[in-house]
PDB file of C-alpha atoms in Angstrom:
ATOM      1  CA  MET A   1       0.022   0.002   0.015  1.00 47.00           C
ATOM      2  CA  ALA A   2       1.360   3.422  -0.889  1.00 40.00           C
ATOM      3  CA  PRO A   3       2.479   5.703   1.931  1.00 42.00           C
ATOM      4  CA  ALA A   4      -0.185   8.049   3.200  1.00 47.00           C
ATOM      5  CA  GLU A   5       0.142  11.764   2.751  1.00 51.00           C
ATOM      6  CA  ARG A   6       1.188  13.420   6.023  1.00 49.00           C
ATOM      7  CA  PRO A   7       2.171  17.073   6.033  1.00 52.00           C
ATOM      8  CA  ALA A   8       5.871  17.529   6.721  1.00 51.00           C
ATOM      9  CA  GLY A   9       6.402  18.299  10.413  1.00 56.00           C
ATOM     10  CA  ALA A  10       2.796  17.724  11.291  1.00 66.00           C
ATOM     11  CA  GLY A  11       2.190  16.293  14.775  1.00 83.00           C
ATOM     12  CA  TYR A  12       0.244  13.151  15.341  1.00 92.00           C
ATOM     13  CA  LEU A  13      -1.382  10.994  18.028  1.00 95.00           C
ATOM     14  CA  THR A  14      -0.069   7.663  19.166  1.00 96.00           C
ATOM     15  CA  LEU A  15      -0.225   5.227  22.070  1.00 95.00           C
ATOM     16  CA  ARG A  16       2.260   5.452  24.867  1.00 92.00           C
ATOM     17  CA  ALA A  17       5.014   2.861  24.587  1.00 89.00           C
ATOM     18  CA  GLY A  18       4.100  -0.319  26.484  1.00 90.00           C
ATOM     19  CA  ALA A  19       0.392   0.447  26.552  1.00 92.00           C
ATOM     20  CA  GLU A  20      -2.198  -1.926  25.018  1.00 95.00           C
ATOM     21  CA  ALA A  21      -5.877  -1.098  24.516  1.00 97.00           C
ATOM     22  CA  THR A  22      -8.522  -3.623  23.652  1.00 97.00           C
ATOM     23  CA  GLY A  23     -12.102  -3.405  22.387  1.00 97.00           C
ATOM     24  CA  GLU A  24     -14.701  -6.017  21.570  1.00 96.00           C
ATOM     25  CA  PHE A  25     -17.728  -6.356  19.362  1.00 96.00           C
ATOM     26  CA  GLU A  26     -20.056  -9.297  18.947  1.00 94.00           C
ATOM     27  CA  ASP A  27     -22.518 -10.074  16.160  1.00 93.00           C
ATOM     28  CA  ARG A  28     -24.457 -13.356  15.823  1.00 93.00           C
ATOM     29  CA  ARG A  29     -21.966 -15.077  18.165  1.00 92.00           C
ATOM     30  CA  SER A  30     -18.919 -14.012  16.161  1.00 93.00           C
ATOM     31  CA  ARG A  31     -16.519 -12.250  18.579  1.00 96.00           C
ATOM     32  CA  PHE A  32     -14.215  -9.481  17.270  1.00 98.00           C
ATOM     33  CA  ILE A  33     -11.414  -8.528  19.681  1.00 98.00           C
ATOM     34  CA  ALA A  34      -9.307  -5.533  18.704  1.00 98.00           C
ATOM     35  CA  GLN A  35      -5.851  -5.147  20.234  1.00 98.00           C
ATOM     36  CA  LEU A  36      -4.083  -1.800  19.764  1.00 98.00           C
ATOM     37  CA  VAL A  37      -0.467  -0.915  20.581  1.00 97.00           C
ATOM     38  CA  HIS A  38       2.327   1.564  19.865  1.00 96.00           C
ATOM     39  CA  VAL A  39       4.951   0.372  17.381  1.00 96.00           C
ATOM     40  CA  GLY A  40       8.268   1.900  16.313  1.00 92.00           C
ATOM     41  CA  GLY A  41       8.217   0.487  12.818  1.00 94.00           C
ATOM     42  CA  GLU A  42       7.144  -2.409  10.633  1.00 95.00           C
ATOM     43  CA  ARG A  43       9.272  -4.926  12.483  1.00 95.00           C
ATOM     44  CA  ASP A  44       7.493  -4.060  15.743  1.00 96.00           C
ATOM     45  CA  ALA A  45       4.121  -4.360  13.983  1.00 96.00           C
ATOM     46  CA  GLU A  46       5.007  -7.778  12.528  1.00 96.00           C
ATOM     47  CA  ALA A  47       6.207  -8.917  15.958  1.00 97.00           C
ATOM     48  CA  PHE A  48       2.946  -7.795  17.575  1.00 97.00           C
ATOM     49  CA  LEU A  49       0.919  -9.611  14.925  1.00 97.00           C
ATOM     50  CA  ALA A  50       2.894 -12.797  15.625  1.00 97.00           C
ATOM     51  CA  GLU A  51       2.250 -12.328  19.324  1.00 96.00           C
ATOM     52  CA  VAL A  52      -1.496 -11.939  18.757  1.00 97.00           C
ATOM     53  CA  ARG A  53      -1.592 -14.989  16.506  1.00 96.00           C
ATOM     54  CA  ALA A  54       0.085 -17.031  19.239  1.00 96.00           C
ATOM     55  CA  ARG A  55      -2.260 -15.562  21.868  1.00 95.00           C
ATOM     56  CA  HIS A  56      -5.327 -16.423  19.777  1.00 96.00           C
ATOM     57  CA  HIS A  57      -4.021 -19.486  17.902  1.00 95.00           C
ATOM     58  CA  ASP A  58      -7.537 -21.004  17.842  1.00 95.00           C
ATOM     59  CA  ALA A  59      -9.163 -18.011  16.170  1.00 95.00           C
ATOM     60  CA  ARG A  60     -10.368 -18.084  12.598  1.00 92.00           C
ATOM     61  CA  HIS A  61      -8.830 -14.727  11.609  1.00 96.00           C
ATOM     62  CA  ASN A  62      -6.281 -12.248  13.052  1.00 97.00           C
ATOM     63  CA  VAL A  63      -6.649  -9.125  10.927  1.00 97.00           C
ATOM     64  CA  PRO A  64      -3.783  -6.584  11.163  1.00 97.00           C
ATOM     65  CA  ALA A  65      -3.533  -2.923  10.209  1.00 98.00           C
ATOM     66  CA  TRP A  66      -0.768  -0.478  11.036  1.00 97.00           C
ATOM     67  CA  THR A  67       0.097   3.108  10.141  1.00 96.00           C
ATOM     68  CA  LEU A  68       3.453   4.779  10.803  1.00 95.00           C
ATOM     69  CA  ALA A  69       4.497   8.322  11.182  1.00 91.00           C
ATOM     70  CA  ASP A  70       6.682   8.065   8.037  1.00 89.00           C
ATOM     71  CA  GLY A  71       3.556   7.426   6.030  1.00 90.00           C
ATOM     72  CA  CYS A  72       3.962   3.647   5.616  1.00 94.00           C
ATOM     73  CA  GLU A  73       0.691   1.715   5.989  1.00 96.00           C
ATOM     74  CA  ARG A  74      -0.181  -1.973   5.827  1.00 96.00           C
ATOM     75  CA  CYS A  75      -3.298  -3.991   6.262  1.00 97.00           C
ATOM     76  CA  SER A  76      -4.492  -7.552   5.499  1.00 96.00           C
ATOM     77  CA  ASP A  77      -7.910  -9.213   5.407  1.00 96.00           C
ATOM     78  CA  ASP A  78      -6.331 -12.476   6.632  1.00 94.00           C
ATOM     79  CA  GLY A  79      -8.742 -14.681   4.741  1.00 93.00           C
ATOM     80  CA  GLU A  80     -11.830 -12.535   5.079  1.00 95.00           C
ATOM     81  CA  PRO A  81     -13.487 -11.288   1.830  1.00 95.00           C
ATOM     82  CA  GLN A  82     -11.431  -8.562   0.131  1.00 95.00           C
ATOM     83  CA  ARG A  83     -11.632  -5.098   1.790  1.00 94.00           C
ATOM     84  CA  THR A  84     -14.081  -6.181   4.484  1.00 96.00           C
ATOM     85  CA  ALA A  85     -11.586  -6.382   7.414  1.00 96.00           C
ATOM     86  CA  GLY A  86      -8.093  -4.869   7.138  1.00 96.00           C
ATOM     87  CA  MET A  87      -9.109  -1.696   5.358  1.00 97.00           C
ATOM     88  CA  PRO A  88     -11.935  -0.859   7.762  1.00 97.00           C
ATOM     89  CA  VAL A  89      -9.517  -1.224  10.696  1.00 98.00           C
ATOM     90  CA  LEU A  90      -6.955   0.972   8.965  1.00 98.00           C
ATOM     91  CA  GLU A  91      -9.587   3.596   8.252  1.00 97.00           C
ATOM     92  CA  VAL A  92     -10.421   3.743  11.992  1.00 97.00           C
ATOM     93  CA  LEU A  93      -6.744   4.401  12.770  1.00 97.00           C
ATOM     94  CA  ARG A  94      -6.544   7.088  10.105  1.00 96.00           C
ATOM     95  CA  GLY A  95      -9.792   8.710  11.257  1.00 95.00           C
ATOM     96  CA  ALA A  96      -8.525   8.909  14.835  1.00 95.00           C
ATOM     97  CA  GLY A  97      -5.315  10.641  13.642  1.00 93.00           C
ATOM     98  CA  LEU A  98      -3.117   7.848  14.965  1.00 96.00           C
ATOM     99  CA  ALA A  99       0.313   6.898  13.759  1.00 95.00           C
ATOM    100  CA  ASP A 100       3.042   4.517  14.914  1.00 96.00           C
ATOM    101  CA  VAL A 101       0.285   2.128  15.964  1.00 97.00           C
ATOM    102  CA  CYS A 102      -0.763  -1.412  15.062  1.00 98.00           C
ATOM    103  CA  CYS A 103      -4.242  -2.852  15.582  1.00 98.00           C
ATOM    104  CA  VAL A 104      -4.942  -6.543  15.205  1.00 98.00           C
ATOM    105  CA  VAL A 105      -8.564  -7.640  15.315  1.00 98.00           C
ATOM    106  CA  THR A 106      -9.124 -11.274  16.198  1.00 98.00           C
ATOM    107  CA  ARG A 107     -12.306 -13.001  15.059  1.00 96.00           C
ATOM    108  CA  TYR A 108     -13.775 -16.062  16.646  1.00 96.00           C
ATOM    109  CA  PHE A 109     -16.346 -17.370  14.140  1.00 94.00           C
ATOM    110  CA  GLY A 110     -19.881 -17.782  15.541  1.00 89.00           C
ATOM    111  CA  GLY A 111     -21.216 -20.055  12.870  1.00 87.00           C
ATOM    112  CA  THR A 112     -23.255 -17.517  10.891  1.00 86.00           C
ATOM    113  CA  LEU A 113     -21.925 -15.673   7.823  1.00 89.00           C
ATOM    114  CA  LEU A 114     -22.234 -11.886   8.312  1.00 90.00           C
ATOM    115  CA  GLY A 115     -21.903 -10.795   4.724  1.00 92.00           C
ATOM    116  CA  PRO A 116     -19.529  -8.058   3.487  1.00 93.00           C
ATOM    117  CA  GLY A 117     -21.545  -5.206   5.085  1.00 94.00           C
ATOM    118  CA  GLY A 118     -21.743  -7.052   8.415  1.00 95.00           C
ATOM    119  CA  LEU A 119     -18.024  -7.713   8.412  1.00 96.00           C
ATOM    120  CA  VAL A 120     -17.140  -4.091   7.654  1.00 97.00           C
ATOM    121  CA  ARG A 121     -19.379  -2.924  10.481  1.00 97.00           C
ATOM    122  CA  ALA A 122     -17.965  -5.501  12.958  1.00 97.00           C
ATOM    123  CA  TYR A 123     -14.284  -4.862  12.248  1.00 97.00           C
ATOM    124  CA  THR A 124     -14.902  -1.124  12.348  1.00 97.00           C
ATOM    125  CA  ALA A 125     -16.775  -1.301  15.657  1.00 97.00           C
ATOM    126  CA  ALA A 126     -14.125  -3.427  17.356  1.00 98.00           C
ATOM    127  CA  ALA A 127     -11.293  -1.161  16.245  1.00 98.00           C
ATOM    128  CA  GLN A 128     -13.247   1.925  17.350  1.00 98.00           C
ATOM    129  CA  ALA A 129     -13.839   0.331  20.739  1.00 98.00           C
ATOM    130  CA  ALA A 130     -10.098  -0.213  21.189  1.00 98.00           C
ATOM    131  CA  VAL A 131      -9.305   3.432  20.190  1.00 97.00           C
ATOM    132  CA  ALA A 132     -12.011   4.663  22.651  1.00 97.00           C
ATOM    133  CA  ALA A 133     -10.562   2.473  25.399  1.00 97.00           C
ATOM    134  CA  ALA A 134      -7.080   3.913  24.743  1.00 97.00           C
ATOM    135  CA  GLY A 135      -8.432   7.445  25.004  1.00 95.00           C
ATOM    136  CA  GLU A 136     -10.330   6.681  28.255  1.00 95.00           C
ATOM    137  CA  SER A 137      -7.303   5.082  29.877  1.00 95.00           C
ATOM    138  CA  GLY A 138      -5.049   8.023  29.019  1.00 93.00           C
ATOM    139  CA  ALA A 139      -2.888   5.833  26.764  1.00 94.00           C
ATOM    140  CA  ILE A 140      -3.062   8.212  23.800  1.00 95.00           C
ATOM    141  CA  CYS A 141      -0.419  10.966  23.646  1.00 94.00           C
ATOM    142  CA  GLU A 142       0.389  13.714  21.142  1.00 92.00           C
ATOM    143  CA  MET A 143       3.795  13.695  19.349  1.00 93.00           C
ATOM    144  CA  THR A 144       5.138  17.078  18.261  1.00 92.00           C
ATOM    145  CA  LEU A 145       8.119  17.952  16.082  1.00 92.00           C
ATOM    146  CA  VAL A 146      10.586  19.399  18.615  1.00 95.00           C
ATOM    147  CA  VAL A 147      14.120  20.767  18.515  1.00 96.00           C
ATOM    148  CA  PRO A 148      16.568  20.286  21.411  1.00 97.00           C
ATOM    149  CA  VAL A 149      18.819  23.176  22.279  1.00 97.00           C
ATOM    150  CA  THR A 150      21.781  22.857  24.672  1.00 97.00           C
ATOM    151  CA  VAL A 151      22.917  26.062  26.372  1.00 97.00           C
ATOM    152  CA  GLN A 152      26.328  26.336  28.110  1.00 96.00           C
ATOM    153  CA  LEU A 153      26.263  29.442  30.227  1.00 95.00           C
ATOM    154  CA  PRO A 154      27.764  31.089  33.327  1.00 95.00           C
ATOM    155  CA  TYR A 155      25.902  30.888  36.596  1.00 95.00           C
ATOM    156  CA  ALA A 156      25.219  34.652  36.428  1.00 94.00           C
ATOM    157  CA  LEU A 157      22.938  34.151  33.394  1.00 95.00           C
ATOM    158  CA  HIS A 158      21.148  31.007  34.606  1.00 96.00           C
ATOM    159  CA  ASP A 159      17.897  32.553  35.891  1.00 96.00           C
ATOM    160  CA  ARG A 160      17.590  34.949  32.948  1.00 96.00           C
ATOM    161  CA  VAL A 161      18.093  32.193  30.375  1.00 97.00           C
ATOM    162  CA  ARG A 162      15.506  30.018  32.075  1.00 97.00           C
ATOM    163  CA  ARG A 163      13.056  32.869  31.781  1.00 96.00           C
ATOM    164  CA  LEU A 164      13.923  33.408  28.107  1.00 96.00           C
ATOM    165  CA  CYS A 165      13.251  29.694  27.544  1.00 97.00           C
ATOM    166  CA  ALA A 166       9.825  29.890  29.146  1.00 96.00           C
ATOM    167  CA  ASP A 167       8.986  33.101  27.354  1.00 95.00           C
ATOM    168  CA  ALA A 168       9.802  31.452  23.982  1.00 95.00           C
ATOM    169  CA  GLY A 169       7.466  28.538  24.697  1.00 95.00           C
ATOM    170  CA  GLY A 170      10.154  26.067  25.565  1.00 96.00           C
ATOM    171  CA  ARG A 171      10.917  23.958  28.612  1.00 95.00           C
ATOM    172  CA  VAL A 172      14.110  22.928  30.385  1.00 96.00           C
ATOM    173  CA  ALA A 173      14.374  19.159  30.249  1.00 94.00           C
ATOM    174  CA  ASP A 174      17.534  18.866  32.271  1.00 96.00           C
ATOM    175  CA  ALA A 175      20.221  20.937  33.952  1.00 96.00           C
ATOM    176  CA  LEU A 176      23.801  20.121  34.791  1.00 96.00           C
ATOM    177  CA  PHE A 177      25.667  22.275  37.282  1.00 96.00           C
ATOM    178  CA  ALA A 178      29.485  22.125  37.178  1.00 94.00           C
ATOM    179  CA  GLU A 179      32.030  24.875  36.529  1.00 92.00           C
ATOM    180  CA  ASP A 180      29.277  26.469  34.479  1.00 94.00           C
ATOM    181  CA  VAL A 181      25.612  25.505  33.808  1.00 96.00           C
ATOM    182  CA  GLN A 182      24.395  23.335  30.998  1.00 97.00           C
ATOM    183  CA  LEU A 183      20.690  23.570  30.223  1.00 97.00           C
ATOM    184  CA  SER A 184      19.032  21.072  27.937  1.00 97.00           C
ATOM    185  CA  CYS A 185      15.991  22.828  26.478  1.00 97.00           C
ATOM    186  CA  VAL A 186      13.215  21.667  24.190  1.00 97.00           C
ATOM    187  CA  PHE A 187      11.163  23.786  21.788  1.00 96.00           C
ATOM    188  CA  ARG A 188       8.475  23.196  19.200  1.00 93.00           C
ATOM    189  CA  ALA A 189      10.168  23.288  15.796  1.00 93.00           C
ATOM    190  CA  GLY A 190      10.488  26.948  14.725  1.00 91.00           C
ATOM    191  CA  GLU A 191      10.432  28.383  18.251  1.00 94.00           C
ATOM    192  CA  GLU A 192      14.054  27.628  18.989  1.00 96.00           C
ATOM    193  CA  ALA A 193      15.462  30.413  16.707  1.00 95.00           C
ATOM    194  CA  PRO A 194      14.031  33.386  18.628  1.00 96.00           C
ATOM    195  CA  PHE A 195      15.315  31.842  21.864  1.00 97.00           C
ATOM    196  CA  ALA A 196      18.822  31.328  20.489  1.00 96.00           C
ATOM    197  CA  ALA A 197      18.807  34.917  19.171  1.00 96.00           C
ATOM    198  CA  ALA A 198      17.723  36.246  22.577  1.00 96.00           C
ATOM    199  CA  VAL A 199      20.479  34.282  24.344  1.00 97.00           C
ATOM    200  CA  ARG A 200      23.070  35.578  21.894  1.00 95.00           C
ATOM    201  CA  GLU A 201      21.942  39.138  22.621  1.00 95.00           C
ATOM    202  CA  LEU A 202      22.028  38.509  26.346  1.00 95.00           C
ATOM    203  CA  ALA A 203      25.584  37.159  26.031  1.00 94.00           C
ATOM    204  CA  ASN A 204      26.764  40.227  24.025  1.00 93.00           C
ATOM    205  CA  GLY A 205      26.997  38.289  20.736  1.00 94.00           C
ATOM    206  CA  GLU A 206      28.576  35.156  22.117  1.00 93.00           C
ATOM    207  CA  ASP A 207      26.862  32.001  20.754  1.00 93.00           C
ATOM    208  CA  LEU A 208      26.044  29.861  23.810  1.00 95.00           C
ATOM    209  CA  CYS A 209      23.429  27.601  22.130  1.00 96.00           C
ATOM    210  CA  ARG A 210      23.897  24.296  20.299  1.00 95.00           C
ATOM    211  CA  VAL A 211      20.824  23.439  18.260  1.00 96.00           C
ATOM    212  CA  GLY A 212      20.101  19.769  17.680  1.00 96.00           C
ATOM    213  CA  GLU A 213      18.205  17.855  15.007  1.00 95.00           C
ATOM    214  CA  PRO A 214      14.379  17.942  14.942  1.00 93.00           C
ATOM    215  CA  ARG A 215      12.571  14.847  16.233  1.00 91.00           C
ATOM    216  CA  PHE A 216       9.113  13.825  17.255  1.00 90.00           C
ATOM    217  CA  ALA A 217       8.453  13.629  20.992  1.00 89.00           C
ATOM    218  CA  GLU A 218       5.876  14.416  23.597  1.00 84.00           C
ATOM    219  CA  PHE A 219       5.912  18.073  24.547  1.00 80.00           C
TER     220      PHE A 219
END
């Protein structure tokens, strides 16, 4: 499946690492159990799918769908009629604005055929239930494109630089006090430049800031 279009630098929602949310739906004795987790890439998603298949080895179907922050998406109907299972689950993940997540919906067959429309509704409902459970449990977090800035400064400027950081919308993630002070600051992408300029002005033109590479993180 072709990568999805995601605006460059756009934030996204994901599950916190280590969290798993589940949701269930039942129709005419067929049980649909959705299991939703954070993944760091396709290898993690494939490993989770294998884990779910082992967990529910007696189930008729284990339908996977995952979407990653780099735009890569995958889904499979795992033996269900084409586009009645994997795609509906993927659409739920897309609709919720989630990325770096994998959802596997396990189906225990109840003995009655549900038809294409019934399958789409059931897989959709199970995935929606898992997403809702993740939200209710506080497992969903927002990832923002951030830029780390390290500031090496004399003690005399410490309080003023902290205030400049806060005024620019940043936060101090760590501080190291030795012969001088090292502040590890984090800013939303684009907000680090005014801070660095303000620190340079405060230090009479001396460049005290080291700007790192942008990355996605909770902010």
